[in-house]
mmCIF file of C-alpha atoms in Angstrom:
data_model
loop_
_atom_site.group_PDB
_atom_site.id
_atom_site.type_symbol
_atom_site.label_atom_id
_atom_site.label_comp_id
_atom_site.label_asym_id
_atom_site.label_seq_id
_atom_site.Cartn_x
_atom_site.Cartn_y
_atom_site.Cartn_z
ATOM 1 C CA MET P 19 -103.653 -101.575 -85.069
ATOM 2 C CA GLY P 20 -102.830 -99.241 -82.239
ATOM 3 C CA TYR P 21 -102.058 -95.582 -82.611
ATOM 4 C CA VAL P 22 -98.340 -94.802 -82.761
ATOM 5 C CA SER P 23 -97.236 -91.259 -82.036
ATOM 6 C CA ALA P 24 -94.048 -89.716 -83.333
ATOM 7 C CA VAL P 25 -93.959 -87.334 -80.396
ATOM 8 C CA PRO P 26 -91.533 -88.548 -77.711
ATOM 9 C CA PRO P 27 -92.996 -89.203 -74.281
ATOM 10 C CA PRO P 28 -92.741 -86.354 -71.813
ATOM 11 C CA ARG P 29 -89.679 -86.309 -69.600
ATOM 12 C CA ASN P 30 -90.149 -85.944 -65.916
ATOM 13 C CA ASP P 31 -88.014 -83.862 -63.618
ATOM 14 C CA ALA P 32 -86.187 -86.879 -62.196
ATOM 15 C CA ASP P 33 -84.866 -87.869 -65.628
ATOM 16 C CA ALA P 34 -83.664 -84.358 -66.327
ATOM 17 C CA GLU P 35 -82.013 -84.122 -62.934
ATOM 18 C CA SER P 36 -80.211 -87.444 -63.379
ATOM 19 C CA GLU P 37 -78.866 -86.335 -66.755
ATOM 20 C CA ARG P 38 -77.555 -83.143 -65.209
ATOM 21 C CA GLU P 39 -75.917 -84.975 -62.317
ATOM 22 C CA ALA P 40 -74.236 -87.666 -64.429
ATOM 23 C CA PRO P 41 -71.572 -85.377 -65.970
ATOM 24 C CA ASP P 42 -71.032 -83.751 -62.574
ATOM 25 C CA SER P 43 -70.425 -87.107 -60.906
ATOM 26 C CA ARG P 44 -67.956 -88.117 -63.605
ATOM 27 C CA GLY P 45 -66.184 -84.792 -63.235
ATOM 28 C CA GLY P 46 -66.122 -85.249 -59.472
ATOM 29 C CA ARG P 47 -64.445 -88.653 -59.776
ATOM 30 C CA ARG P 48 -61.856 -87.250 -62.147
ATOM 31 C CA SER P 49 -61.190 -84.301 -59.853
ATOM 32 C CA VAL P 50 -60.575 -86.675 -56.922
ATOM 33 C CA ALA P 51 -57.901 -88.559 -58.864
ATOM 34 C CA VAL P 52 -56.285 -85.379 -60.161
ATOM 35 C CA ALA P 53 -56.254 -83.733 -56.724
ATOM 36 C CA LEU P 54 -54.707 -86.803 -55.092
ATOM 37 C CA LEU P 55 -52.068 -87.007 -57.813
ATOM 38 C CA LEU P 56 -51.204 -83.303 -57.668
ATOM 39 C CA GLY P 57 -51.115 -83.185 -53.875
ATOM 40 C CA ALA P 58 -48.976 -86.287 -53.429
ATOM 41 C CA LEU P 59 -46.624 -85.378 -56.282
ATOM 42 C CA GLY P 60 -46.287 -81.777 -55.114
ATOM 43 C CA ALA P 61 -45.494 -82.752 -51.519
ATOM 44 C CA THR P 62 -42.915 -85.279 -52.714
ATOM 45 C CA VAL P 63 -41.204 -82.686 -54.911
ATOM 46 C CA VAL P 64 -41.116 -80.132 -52.094
ATOM 47 C CA LEU P 65 -39.664 -82.588 -49.562
ATOM 48 C CA LEU P 66 -37.004 -83.857 -51.974
ATOM 49 C CA ALA P 67 -36.042 -80.456 -53.384
ATOM 50 C CA SER P 68 -35.811 -78.944 -49.895
ATOM 51 C CA GLY P 69 -32.969 -81.342 -49.143
ATOM 52 C CA ARG P 70 -30.923 -80.235 -52.139
ATOM 53 C CA THR P 71 -28.301 -77.486 -52.225
ATOM 54 C CA TRP P 72 -29.918 -74.098 -52.679
ATOM 55 C CA ALA P 73 -26.893 -71.768 -52.429
ATOM 56 C CA ARG P 74 -23.082 -71.901 -52.485
ATOM 57 C CA GLY P 75 -20.405 -69.441 -51.462
ATOM 58 C CA THR P 76 -16.913 -69.035 -50.016
ATOM 59 C CA ALA P 77 -15.700 -67.896 -46.607
ATOM 60 C CA ALA P 78 -12.242 -66.398 -46.060
ATOM 61 C CA ILE P 79 -10.049 -68.129 -43.476
ATOM 62 C CA GLY P 80 -6.792 -66.201 -43.355
ATOM 63 C CA SER P 81 -5.310 -66.339 -46.821
ATOM 64 C CA ASP P 82 -7.419 -69.329 -47.791
ATOM 65 C CA SER P 83 -11.076 -69.662 -48.764
ATOM 66 C CA LEU P 84 -13.522 -72.344 -47.710
ATOM 67 C CA GLN P 85 -16.328 -73.547 -49.952
ATOM 68 C CA LEU P 86 -19.725 -73.493 -48.221
ATOM 69 C CA ALA P 87 -23.114 -74.843 -49.282
ATOM 70 C CA ALA P 88 -26.578 -74.622 -47.751
ATOM 71 C CA ASP P 89 -29.504 -76.900 -48.499
ATOM 72 C CA GLY P 90 -33.123 -75.854 -48.492
ATOM 73 C CA ARG P 91 -33.815 -76.905 -44.898
ATOM 74 C CA ALA P 92 -30.888 -74.789 -43.698
ATOM 75 C CA VAL P 93 -32.165 -71.804 -45.677
ATOM 76 C CA THR P 94 -35.806 -72.156 -44.615
ATOM 77 C CA GLY P 95 -37.615 -75.130 -43.166
ATOM 78 C CA LEU P 96 -41.025 -73.684 -43.944
ATOM 79 C CA PRO P 97 -41.649 -75.317 -47.365
ATOM 80 C CA ALA P 98 -40.980 -78.831 -46.051
ATOM 81 C CA ALA P 99 -43.119 -78.233 -42.961
ATOM 82 C CA LEU P 100 -46.004 -76.881 -45.039
ATOM 83 C CA ALA P 101 -45.722 -79.811 -47.448
ATOM 84 C CA ILE P 102 -46.289 -82.191 -44.523
ATOM 85 C CA VAL P 103 -49.257 -80.089 -43.424
ATOM 86 C CA GLY P 104 -50.581 -80.252 -46.983
ATOM 87 C CA LEU P 105 -50.298 -84.044 -47.055
ATOM 88 C CA ALA P 106 -52.206 -84.293 -43.780
ATOM 89 C CA ALA P 107 -54.886 -81.937 -45.105
ATOM 90 C CA LEU P 108 -55.159 -83.945 -48.337
ATOM 91 C CA VAL P 109 -55.964 -87.076 -46.338
ATOM 92 C CA ALA P 110 -58.260 -85.197 -43.963
ATOM 93 C CA VAL P 111 -60.364 -83.900 -46.866
ATOM 94 C CA PHE P 112 -61.830 -87.388 -47.246
ATOM 95 C CA ALA P 113 -62.418 -87.830 -43.515
ATOM 96 C CA VAL P 114 -64.742 -84.837 -43.069
ATOM 97 C CA ARG P 115 -67.791 -83.403 -44.757
ATOM 98 C CA GLY P 116 -69.677 -80.124 -45.109
ATOM 99 C CA ARG P 117 -68.037 -76.979 -43.757
ATOM 100 C CA SER P 118 -65.208 -78.965 -42.211
ATOM 101 C CA ARG P 119 -64.223 -80.208 -45.664
ATOM 102 C CA LEU P 120 -64.276 -76.626 -46.935
ATOM 103 C CA LEU P 121 -61.952 -75.531 -44.128
ATOM 104 C CA VAL P 122 -59.553 -78.425 -44.675
ATOM 105 C CA SER P 123 -59.522 -77.737 -48.418
ATOM 106 C CA GLY P 124 -58.630 -74.127 -47.677
ATOM 107 C CA LEU P 125 -55.811 -75.294 -45.405
ATOM 108 C CA LEU P 126 -54.528 -77.507 -48.232
ATOM 109 C CA ALA P 127 -54.500 -74.593 -50.661
ATOM 110 C CA LEU P 128 -52.860 -72.237 -48.152
ATOM 111 C CA SER P 129 -50.175 -74.822 -47.406
ATOM 112 C CA GLY P 130 -49.215 -74.910 -51.072
ATOM 113 C CA LEU P 131 -49.278 -71.136 -51.400
ATOM 114 C CA GLY P 132 -47.197 -70.613 -48.266
ATOM 115 C CA ALA P 133 -44.638 -73.219 -49.330
ATOM 116 C CA ALA P 134 -44.267 -71.611 -52.753
ATOM 117 C CA LEU P 135 -43.820 -68.084 -51.363
ATOM 118 C CA SER P 136 -41.340 -69.161 -48.697
ATOM 119 C CA ALA P 137 -39.274 -71.064 -51.272
ATOM 120 C CA VAL P 138 -39.080 -68.082 -53.616
ATOM 121 C CA LEU P 139 -38.425 -65.534 -50.875
ATOM 122 C CA GLY P 140 -35.742 -67.721 -49.314
ATOM 123 C CA ALA P 141 -34.027 -68.607 -52.564
ATOM 124 C CA ASP P 142 -31.129 -66.209 -51.881
ATOM 125 C CA GLY P 143 -29.647 -68.274 -49.049
ATOM 126 C CA ARG P 144 -27.228 -65.551 -47.962
ATOM 127 C CA SER P 145 -28.344 -65.517 -44.337
ATOM 128 C CA ALA P 146 -27.860 -69.267 -43.977
ATOM 129 C CA LEU P 147 -24.390 -69.106 -45.580
ATOM 130 C CA ASP P 148 -23.367 -66.140 -43.448
ATOM 131 C CA ALA P 149 -24.348 -68.044 -40.331
ATOM 132 C CA GLN P 150 -22.396 -71.058 -41.560
ATOM 133 C CA ALA P 151 -19.369 -68.882 -42.304
ATOM 134 C CA ALA P 152 -19.516 -67.392 -38.791
ATOM 135 C CA ARG P 153 -19.578 -70.862 -37.228
ATOM 136 C CA THR P 154 -16.793 -72.170 -39.467
ATOM 137 C CA THR P 155 -14.389 -69.250 -38.985
ATOM 138 C CA ALA P 156 -15.381 -68.536 -35.349
ATOM 139 C CA ASP P 157 -15.869 -64.932 -36.437
ATOM 140 C CA SER P 158 -19.323 -63.509 -35.861
ATOM 141 C CA ALA P 159 -18.621 -60.774 -38.429
ATOM 142 C CA ALA P 160 -17.727 -63.215 -41.214
ATOM 143 C CA HIS P 161 -19.692 -63.027 -44.440
ATOM 144 C CA VAL P 162 -19.916 -65.283 -47.415
ATOM 145 C CA ALA P 163 -18.471 -64.213 -50.745
ATOM 146 C CA GLY P 164 -19.042 -65.417 -54.296
ATOM 147 C CA LEU P 165 -22.680 -66.318 -53.604
ATOM 148 C CA THR P 166 -24.308 -68.517 -56.252
ATOM 149 C CA GLN P 167 -27.811 -69.954 -56.336
ATOM 150 C CA THR P 168 -29.179 -73.182 -57.748
ATOM 151 C CA THR P 169 -32.547 -73.909 -59.324
ATOM 152 C CA TRP P 170 -33.750 -76.099 -56.451
ATOM 153 C CA PRO P 171 -35.670 -73.316 -54.668
ATOM 154 C CA TYR P 172 -37.756 -72.824 -57.776
ATOM 155 C CA VAL P 173 -38.272 -76.577 -58.176
ATOM 156 C CA THR P 174 -39.547 -76.504 -54.585
ATOM 157 C CA ALA P 175 -41.891 -73.650 -55.452
ATOM 158 C CA ALA P 176 -43.180 -75.575 -58.478
ATOM 159 C CA GLY P 177 -43.996 -78.564 -56.275
ATOM 160 C CA ALA P 178 -45.757 -76.264 -53.833
ATOM 161 C CA LEU P 179 -47.905 -74.910 -56.648
ATOM 162 C CA LEU P 180 -49.073 -78.474 -57.312
ATOM 163 C CA ILE P 181 -50.254 -78.642 -53.698
ATOM 164 C CA LEU P 182 -52.023 -75.327 -54.218
ATOM 165 C CA ALA P 183 -53.739 -76.718 -57.316
ATOM 166 C CA ALA P 184 -54.919 -79.746 -55.339
ATOM 167 C CA GLY P 185 -56.387 -77.431 -52.722
ATOM 168 C CA LEU P 186 -58.199 -75.368 -55.335
ATOM 169 C CA LEU P 187 -59.679 -78.540 -56.825
ATOM 170 C CA ALA P 188 -60.854 -79.578 -53.363
ATOM 171 C CA LEU P 189 -62.470 -76.176 -52.843
ATOM 172 C CA ARG P 190 -64.220 -76.376 -56.208
ATOM 173 C CA PHE P 191 -65.311 -80.026 -56.359
ATOM 174 C CA GLY P 192 -64.781 -81.345 -52.841
ATOM 175 C CA ARG P 193 -68.432 -81.115 -51.888
ATOM 176 C CA GLY P 194 -69.271 -84.073 -54.123
ATOM 177 C CA TRP P 195 -66.274 -86.213 -53.196
ATOM 178 C CA PRO P 196 -66.832 -89.426 -51.200
ATOM 179 C CA SER P 197 -65.836 -89.602 -47.565
ATOM 180 C CA MET P 198 -64.234 -92.288 -45.441
ATOM 181 C CA GLY P 199 -66.409 -94.701 -43.489
ATOM 182 C CA GLY P 200 -69.268 -96.918 -44.594
ATOM 183 C CA ARG P 201 -72.054 -95.334 -42.592
ATOM 184 C CA TYR P 202 -73.031 -92.841 -45.268
ATOM 185 C CA GLU P 203 -73.978 -93.200 -48.878
ATOM 186 C CA ARG P 204 -72.482 -91.054 -51.597
ATOM 187 C CA ASP P 205 -75.143 -88.400 -51.138
ATOM 188 C CA GLY P 206 -74.351 -88.149 -47.424
ATOM 189 C CA SER P 207 -77.606 -89.685 -46.162
ATOM 190 C CA PRO P 208 -77.481 -92.529 -43.604
ATOM 191 C CA ARG P 209 -77.924 -95.996 -45.006
ATOM 192 C CA ALA P 210 -81.257 -97.604 -44.359
ATOM 193 C CA ARG P 211 -81.060 -100.352 -41.763
ATOM 194 C CA THR P 212 -82.328 -103.721 -42.912
ATOM 195 C CA VAL P 213 -84.454 -105.471 -40.307
ATOM 196 C CA ALA P 214 -84.245 -109.249 -40.484
ATOM 197 C CA ALA P 215 -87.524 -111.119 -40.548
ATOM 198 C CA VAL P 216 -88.340 -112.890 -37.275
ATOM 199 C CA ASP P 217 -90.247 -116.166 -37.233
ATOM 200 C CA PRO P 218 -92.161 -116.312 -33.922
ATOM 201 C CA ASP P 219 -92.266 -120.099 -34.157
ATOM 202 C CA ARG P 220 -88.454 -120.332 -34.105
ATOM 203 C CA PRO P 221 -86.922 -119.574 -30.688
ATOM 204 C CA GLU P 222 -83.472 -118.956 -32.172
ATOM 205 C CA ASP P 223 -84.870 -116.072 -34.266
ATOM 206 C CA LEU P 224 -86.433 -114.561 -31.157
ATOM 207 C CA TRP P 225 -83.143 -114.701 -29.270
ATOM 208 C CA LYS P 226 -81.245 -113.169 -32.175
ATOM 209 C CA ALA P 227 -83.754 -110.316 -32.355
ATOM 210 C CA LEU P 228 -83.383 -109.673 -28.645
ATOM 211 C CA ASP P 229 -79.599 -109.648 -28.994
ATOM 212 C CA ARG P 230 -79.937 -106.982 -31.701
ATOM 213 C CA GLY P 231 -82.071 -104.869 -29.391
ATOM 214 C CA GLU P 232 -85.240 -105.422 -31.427
ATOM 215 C CA ASP P 233 -88.731 -106.237 -30.206
ATOM 216 C CA PRO P 234 -89.626 -109.590 -31.796
ATOM 217 C CA THR P 235 -93.292 -109.084 -30.969
ATOM 218 C CA THR P 236 -93.514 -106.004 -33.241
ATOM 219 C CA ASP P 237 -94.508 -106.418 -36.862
ATOM 220 C CA PRO P 238 -91.771 -104.682 -38.929
ATOM 221 C CA GLY P 239 -94.249 -104.032 -41.721
ATOM 222 C CA ALA P 240 -96.808 -102.354 -39.494
ATOM 223 C CA ASP P 241 -97.554 -98.659 -39.993
ATOM 224 C CA ARG P 242 -95.944 -96.661 -37.213
ATOM 225 C CA THR P 243 -96.951 -93.261 -38.474
ATOM 226 C CA GLY P 244 -100.393 -93.342 -36.901
#
């Protein structure tokens, strides 16, 4: 009867490393899905909310008053423009690697931050309504009265914060995300090229090897290091 030990076999470094990387890879896959969801949802909210009415007011025309309204794009077109930039950056994150991915992730985060700040700072809408009142009354000195604001600027800012969150996720976990194209493996190393076996007794194999730019007279299993 052989000797049975209760002591577990020693673990090598490769096993320990694989166990450490497994949770990280699962977290990376989850972060990809969350970032895509946040970025796409945030950009959609910003683009839709920017088209809604942000401010209302009245302009005096003689003894009458005219109701005026300004949507988000009339108040400031910056949130919608930055949302489009954020969408482009979200797609570009998966098309680049290394430092380029870090830069694109930063652009994604800055797009969300800029859209949120511009929405909040432009929530008043008075300048846009004053300009509309001047055009309507043909009086450059006309001003809007009874100014009221809606909640749409803050909905726009909330959507922009989702874009910001997607950018922060890309900055934190983007290094381990997959990239577009099939040339690279998940770890970024080039895929090994498989060399087809060539039978020297079959002319068609020789021609195929020549078409691939290979030397059919060279043994693919020979040692080329010497």
